[in-house]
CSV table of C-alpha atoms in Angstrom, one decimal:
chain,number,residue,atom,x,y,z
M,1,MET,CA,-25.2,-25.3,41.7
M,2,LYS,CA,-21.4,-25.6,42.3
M,3,LYS,CA,-21.1,-27.9,39.4
M,4,ILE,CA,-22.9,-25.5,37.1
M,5,MET,CA,-20.7,-22.6,38.2
M,6,THR,CA,-17.6,-24.8,37.5
M,7,ILE,CA,-18.8,-25.5,34.0
M,8,VAL,CA,-19.6,-21.8,33.4
M,9,LEU,CA,-16.2,-20.8,34.5
M,10,ALA,CA,-14.5,-23.4,32.4
M,11,LEU,CA,-16.5,-22.3,29.4
M,12,ALA,CA,-15.6,-18.7,30.0
M,13,MET,CA,-11.9,-19.5,30.4
M,14,THR,CA,-12.0,-21.6,27.2
M,15,ALA,CA,-13.7,-18.7,25.3
M,16,GLY,CA,-11.0,-16.3,26.7
M,17,VAL,CA,-8.2,-18.5,25.6
M,18,SER,CA,-9.9,-18.9,22.2
M,19,ALA,CA,-10.2,-15.1,21.8
M,20,GLN,CA,-6.6,-14.6,22.8
M,21,THR,CA,-5.5,-17.2,20.2
M,22,LYS,CA,-7.5,-15.5,17.5
M,23,ASN,CA,-6.0,-12.1,18.4
M,24,SER,CA,-2.5,-13.6,18.4
M,25,ASP,CA,-3.1,-15.3,15.0
M,26,ALA,CA,-4.4,-12.1,13.5
M,27,GLN,CA,-1.4,-10.2,14.9
M,28,ASN,CA,1.0,-12.8,13.6
M,29,ALA,CA,-0.7,-12.7,10.1
M,30,ALA,CA,-0.5,-8.9,10.0
M,31,ILE,CA,3.2,-8.9,10.9
M,32,LYS,CA,3.9,-11.7,8.4
M,33,ASN,CA,2.2,-9.9,5.6
M,34,ILE,CA,4.4,-6.8,6.3
M,35,MET,CA,7.6,-8.8,6.5
M,36,THR,CA,6.9,-10.9,3.4
M,37,ARG,CA,5.9,-8.1,1.1
M,38,THR,CA,8.4,-7.5,-1.6
M,39,SER,CA,8.6,-5.9,-5.0
M,40,ILE,CA,7.3,-8.1,-7.8
M,41,ARG,CA,8.2,-7.1,-11.4
M,42,GLN,CA,7.2,-10.3,-13.4
M,43,TYR,CA,3.6,-11.3,-13.9
M,44,THR,CA,1.5,-14.1,-15.4
M,45,ASN,CA,-1.3,-13.3,-17.9
M,46,GLU,CA,-4.0,-13.9,-15.3
M,47,PRO,CA,-6.3,-10.9,-14.8
M,48,VAL,CA,-6.9,-9.3,-11.4
M,49,SER,CA,-10.5,-9.5,-10.4
M,50,LYS,CA,-12.7,-6.4,-9.8
M,51,ALA,CA,-13.2,-7.6,-6.3
M,52,ASP,CA,-9.5,-7.6,-5.6
M,53,ILE,CA,-9.1,-4.2,-7.2
M,54,GLU,CA,-11.8,-2.8,-4.9
M,55,THR,CA,-10.2,-4.4,-1.9
M,56,MET,CA,-6.9,-2.8,-2.6
M,57,LEU,CA,-8.6,0.6,-3.2
M,58,ARG,CA,-10.5,0.3,0.1
M,59,ALA,CA,-7.2,-0.5,1.8
M,60,GLY,CA,-5.6,2.6,0.3
M,61,MET,CA,-8.5,4.8,1.5
M,62,ALA,CA,-8.1,3.3,5.0
M,63,ALA,CA,-4.7,5.0,5.3
M,64,PRO,CA,-4.1,7.8,7.9
M,65,THR,CA,-4.5,11.3,6.6
M,66,ALA,CA,-3.8,14.7,8.1
M,67,VAL,CA,-6.9,16.3,9.4
M,68,ASN,CA,-8.8,13.6,7.6
M,69,LYS,CA,-8.5,15.6,4.3
M,70,GLN,CA,-8.1,12.4,2.2
M,71,PRO,CA,-6.4,14.4,-0.5
M,72,TRP,CA,-6.1,11.4,-2.9
M,73,HIS,CA,-7.5,10.2,-6.2
M,74,PHE,CA,-6.8,6.8,-7.6
M,75,VAL,CA,-6.8,6.0,-11.4
M,76,VAL,CA,-7.2,2.3,-12.2
M,77,VAL,CA,-5.7,1.4,-15.5
M,78,SER,CA,-6.4,-2.1,-17.0
M,79,ASP,CA,-6.6,-1.1,-20.7
M,80,LYS,CA,-3.5,-2.6,-22.5
M,81,ALA,CA,-3.2,0.4,-24.8
M,82,LYS,CA,-3.3,2.8,-21.9
M,83,LEU,CA,-0.8,0.7,-20.0
M,84,LYS,CA,1.6,0.8,-23.0
M,85,GLU,CA,1.1,4.6,-23.2
M,86,LEU,CA,1.9,4.9,-19.4
M,87,SER,CA,5.1,2.9,-20.0
M,88,GLY,CA,6.2,5.4,-22.7
M,89,GLY,CA,6.3,2.5,-25.2
M,90,ARG,CA,9.4,1.2,-23.5
M,91,GLY,CA,7.8,-2.2,-22.7
M,92,GLY,CA,8.6,-3.7,-19.3
M,93,MET,CA,6.4,-4.1,-16.3
M,94,LEU,CA,3.5,-1.8,-17.3
M,95,GLU,CA,3.0,-3.7,-20.6
M,96,LYS,CA,3.0,-7.1,-18.9
M,97,CYS,CA,1.0,-6.4,-15.7
M,98,ALA,CA,-2.8,-6.9,-15.3
M,99,VAL,CA,-3.6,-3.6,-13.8
M,100,ALA,CA,-2.0,-0.4,-12.5
M,101,ILE,CA,-3.2,2.0,-9.8
M,102,VAL,CA,-1.9,5.5,-10.2
M,103,VAL,CA,-2.0,7.2,-6.8
M,104,CYS,CA,-2.6,10.9,-7.2
M,105,GLY,CA,-2.9,13.9,-4.9
M,106,ASN,CA,-6.0,16.1,-5.3
M,107,MET,CA,-4.8,19.6,-4.7
M,108,GLU,CA,-8.4,20.8,-4.2
M,109,LYS,CA,-8.5,18.6,-1.1
M,110,ALA,CA,-5.0,19.4,0.2
M,111,MET,CA,-4.5,21.6,3.2
M,112,PRO,CA,-3.7,25.3,2.7
M,113,GLY,CA,-0.3,26.9,3.0
M,114,LYS,CA,2.8,25.0,3.7
M,115,ALA,CA,0.7,22.1,5.1
M,116,ARG,CA,-0.4,21.5,1.5
M,117,GLU,CA,2.6,19.2,1.1
M,118,TYR,CA,1.1,16.7,3.6
M,119,TRP,CA,-0.7,15.3,0.6
M,120,ILE,CA,2.6,13.5,-0.2
M,121,GLN,CA,2.6,11.7,3.2
M,122,ASP,CA,-1.1,10.9,3.0
M,123,CYS,CA,-0.8,9.4,-0.5
M,124,SER,CA,2.4,7.5,0.4
M,125,ALA,CA,0.5,5.9,3.3
M,126,ALA,CA,-2.3,4.9,0.9
M,127,THR,CA,0.3,3.5,-1.5
M,128,GLU,CA,1.8,1.3,1.2
M,129,ASN,CA,-1.6,0.1,2.3
M,130,ILE,CA,-2.4,-1.0,-1.3
M,131,LEU,CA,0.9,-2.8,-1.6
M,132,LEU,CA,0.2,-4.7,1.6
M,133,ALA,CA,-3.3,-5.5,0.5
M,134,ALA,CA,-1.9,-6.9,-2.8
M,135,ASN,CA,0.5,-9.1,-0.9
M,136,ALA,CA,-2.3,-10.4,1.4
M,137,LEU,CA,-4.4,-11.2,-1.7
M,138,GLY,CA,-1.6,-13.3,-3.2
M,139,LEU,CA,-0.8,-10.6,-5.9
M,140,GLY,CA,2.5,-9.1,-6.8
M,141,ALA,CA,3.0,-5.4,-7.0
M,142,VAL,CA,5.8,-2.7,-7.2
M,143,TRP,CA,5.8,1.0,-6.4
M,144,THR,CA,7.2,3.0,-9.3
M,145,GLY,CA,7.9,6.7,-8.5
M,146,CYS,CA,6.5,9.7,-10.4
M,147,TYR,CA,6.4,12.9,-8.3
M,148,PRO,CA,8.5,15.1,-8.0
M,149,MET,CA,10.2,14.3,-11.4
M,150,ASP,CA,8.7,16.9,-13.7
M,151,ASP,CA,9.1,14.7,-16.9
M,152,ARG,CA,7.3,11.7,-15.3
M,153,VAL,CA,4.5,13.9,-13.8
M,154,ALA,CA,4.0,15.4,-17.3
M,155,SER,CA,4.0,12.1,-19.1
M,156,VAL,CA,1.6,10.4,-16.7
M,157,SER,CA,-0.7,13.4,-16.6
M,158,LYS,CA,-0.9,13.5,-20.4
M,159,ALA,CA,-1.6,9.8,-20.7
M,160,LEU,CA,-4.4,9.9,-18.1
M,161,LYS,CA,-5.7,13.3,-19.1
M,162,LEU,CA,-5.3,14.6,-15.5
M,163,PRO,CA,-6.4,18.1,-14.7
M,164,GLU,CA,-3.8,20.5,-13.1
M,165,THR,CA,-5.3,19.9,-9.7
M,166,ILE,CA,-4.5,16.2,-9.8
M,167,VAL,CA,-0.8,15.3,-9.3
M,168,PRO,CA,0.4,11.7,-9.9
M,169,LEU,CA,2.6,10.6,-6.9
M,170,CYS,CA,3.3,7.1,-8.2
M,171,THR,CA,2.1,4.1,-10.2
M,172,ILE,CA,1.6,0.8,-8.5
M,173,VAL,CA,2.1,-2.0,-11.0
M,174,ILE,CA,0.0,-5.1,-10.1
M,175,GLY,CA,-0.5,-8.7,-11.3
M,176,HIS,CA,-0.3,-12.3,-10.4
M,177,PRO,CA,3.4,-13.0,-9.6
M,178,ALA,CA,5.5,-15.0,-12.0
M,179,GLU,CA,8.5,-14.8,-9.6
M,180,GLN,CA,9.0,-15.4,-6.0
M,181,PRO,CA,11.9,-13.3,-4.8
M,182,THR,CA,13.1,-13.7,-1.2
M,183,PRO,CA,12.0,-10.6,0.9
M,184,LYS,CA,15.0,-8.5,2.0
M,185,ASP,CA,15.8,-8.4,5.7
M,186,LYS,CA,16.2,-4.6,6.1
M,187,TRP,CA,16.6,-4.6,9.9
M,188,LYS,CA,19.6,-2.5,10.9
M,189,PRO,CA,19.9,-1.6,14.6
M,190,GLU,CA,22.4,1.2,13.7
M,191,ASN,CA,19.5,3.0,12.1
M,192,VAL,CA,17.7,3.4,15.4
M,193,SER,CA,18.3,5.9,18.3
M,194,TYR,CA,16.6,6.0,21.7
M,195,ASN,CA,15.4,9.2,23.3
M,196,GLU,CA,17.9,11.3,21.3
M,197,PHE,CA,20.0,10.9,18.2
M,198,GLY,CA,22.7,8.4,18.9
M,199,GLY,CA,21.0,7.3,22.2
M,200,LYS,CA,21.4,3.6,23.1
M,201,ALA,CA,18.7,1.2,24.2
M,202,GLU,CA,18.4,0.9,28.0
């Protein structure tokens, strides 16, 4: 009986160590994904699969959102003529990428009053989730701003035939990377305060 108990305890301890290792590996992978994400502006001709597009969209919709309003709408653009139209005919990333996801705010789902502007934070969180998902999938992506520049909002809205209630926040340009830039180390301790502005770490 004592021998059986020893074996059971040994197995339990092994399982516990294994679970801790898996958790640690997952944590390390998540942090590595964040730290290695960088803006990619050059792409190969390889298409992005529908499965990968859906994974990125699911990641976007997993973002935090005020009062769970989820005031977002995503327009996926893979048509080359439409990508060219989005670029304003200027060439560049949008004409070379495989797909773009335009992250928009749905004003019909936004909160009332001054809290309406929370849509910007919610859609920005969704955008970052999409960028991180793209990196995890081995894709390259870059966040290109739209809102609040009136000319850009008007141009994107026209190209995508957006109703007035749908406001484009940004366009995420996505493809298989044709460049491997080194991620920037943006850690600056001087940008951090503790307990109050200018407060030092204890």
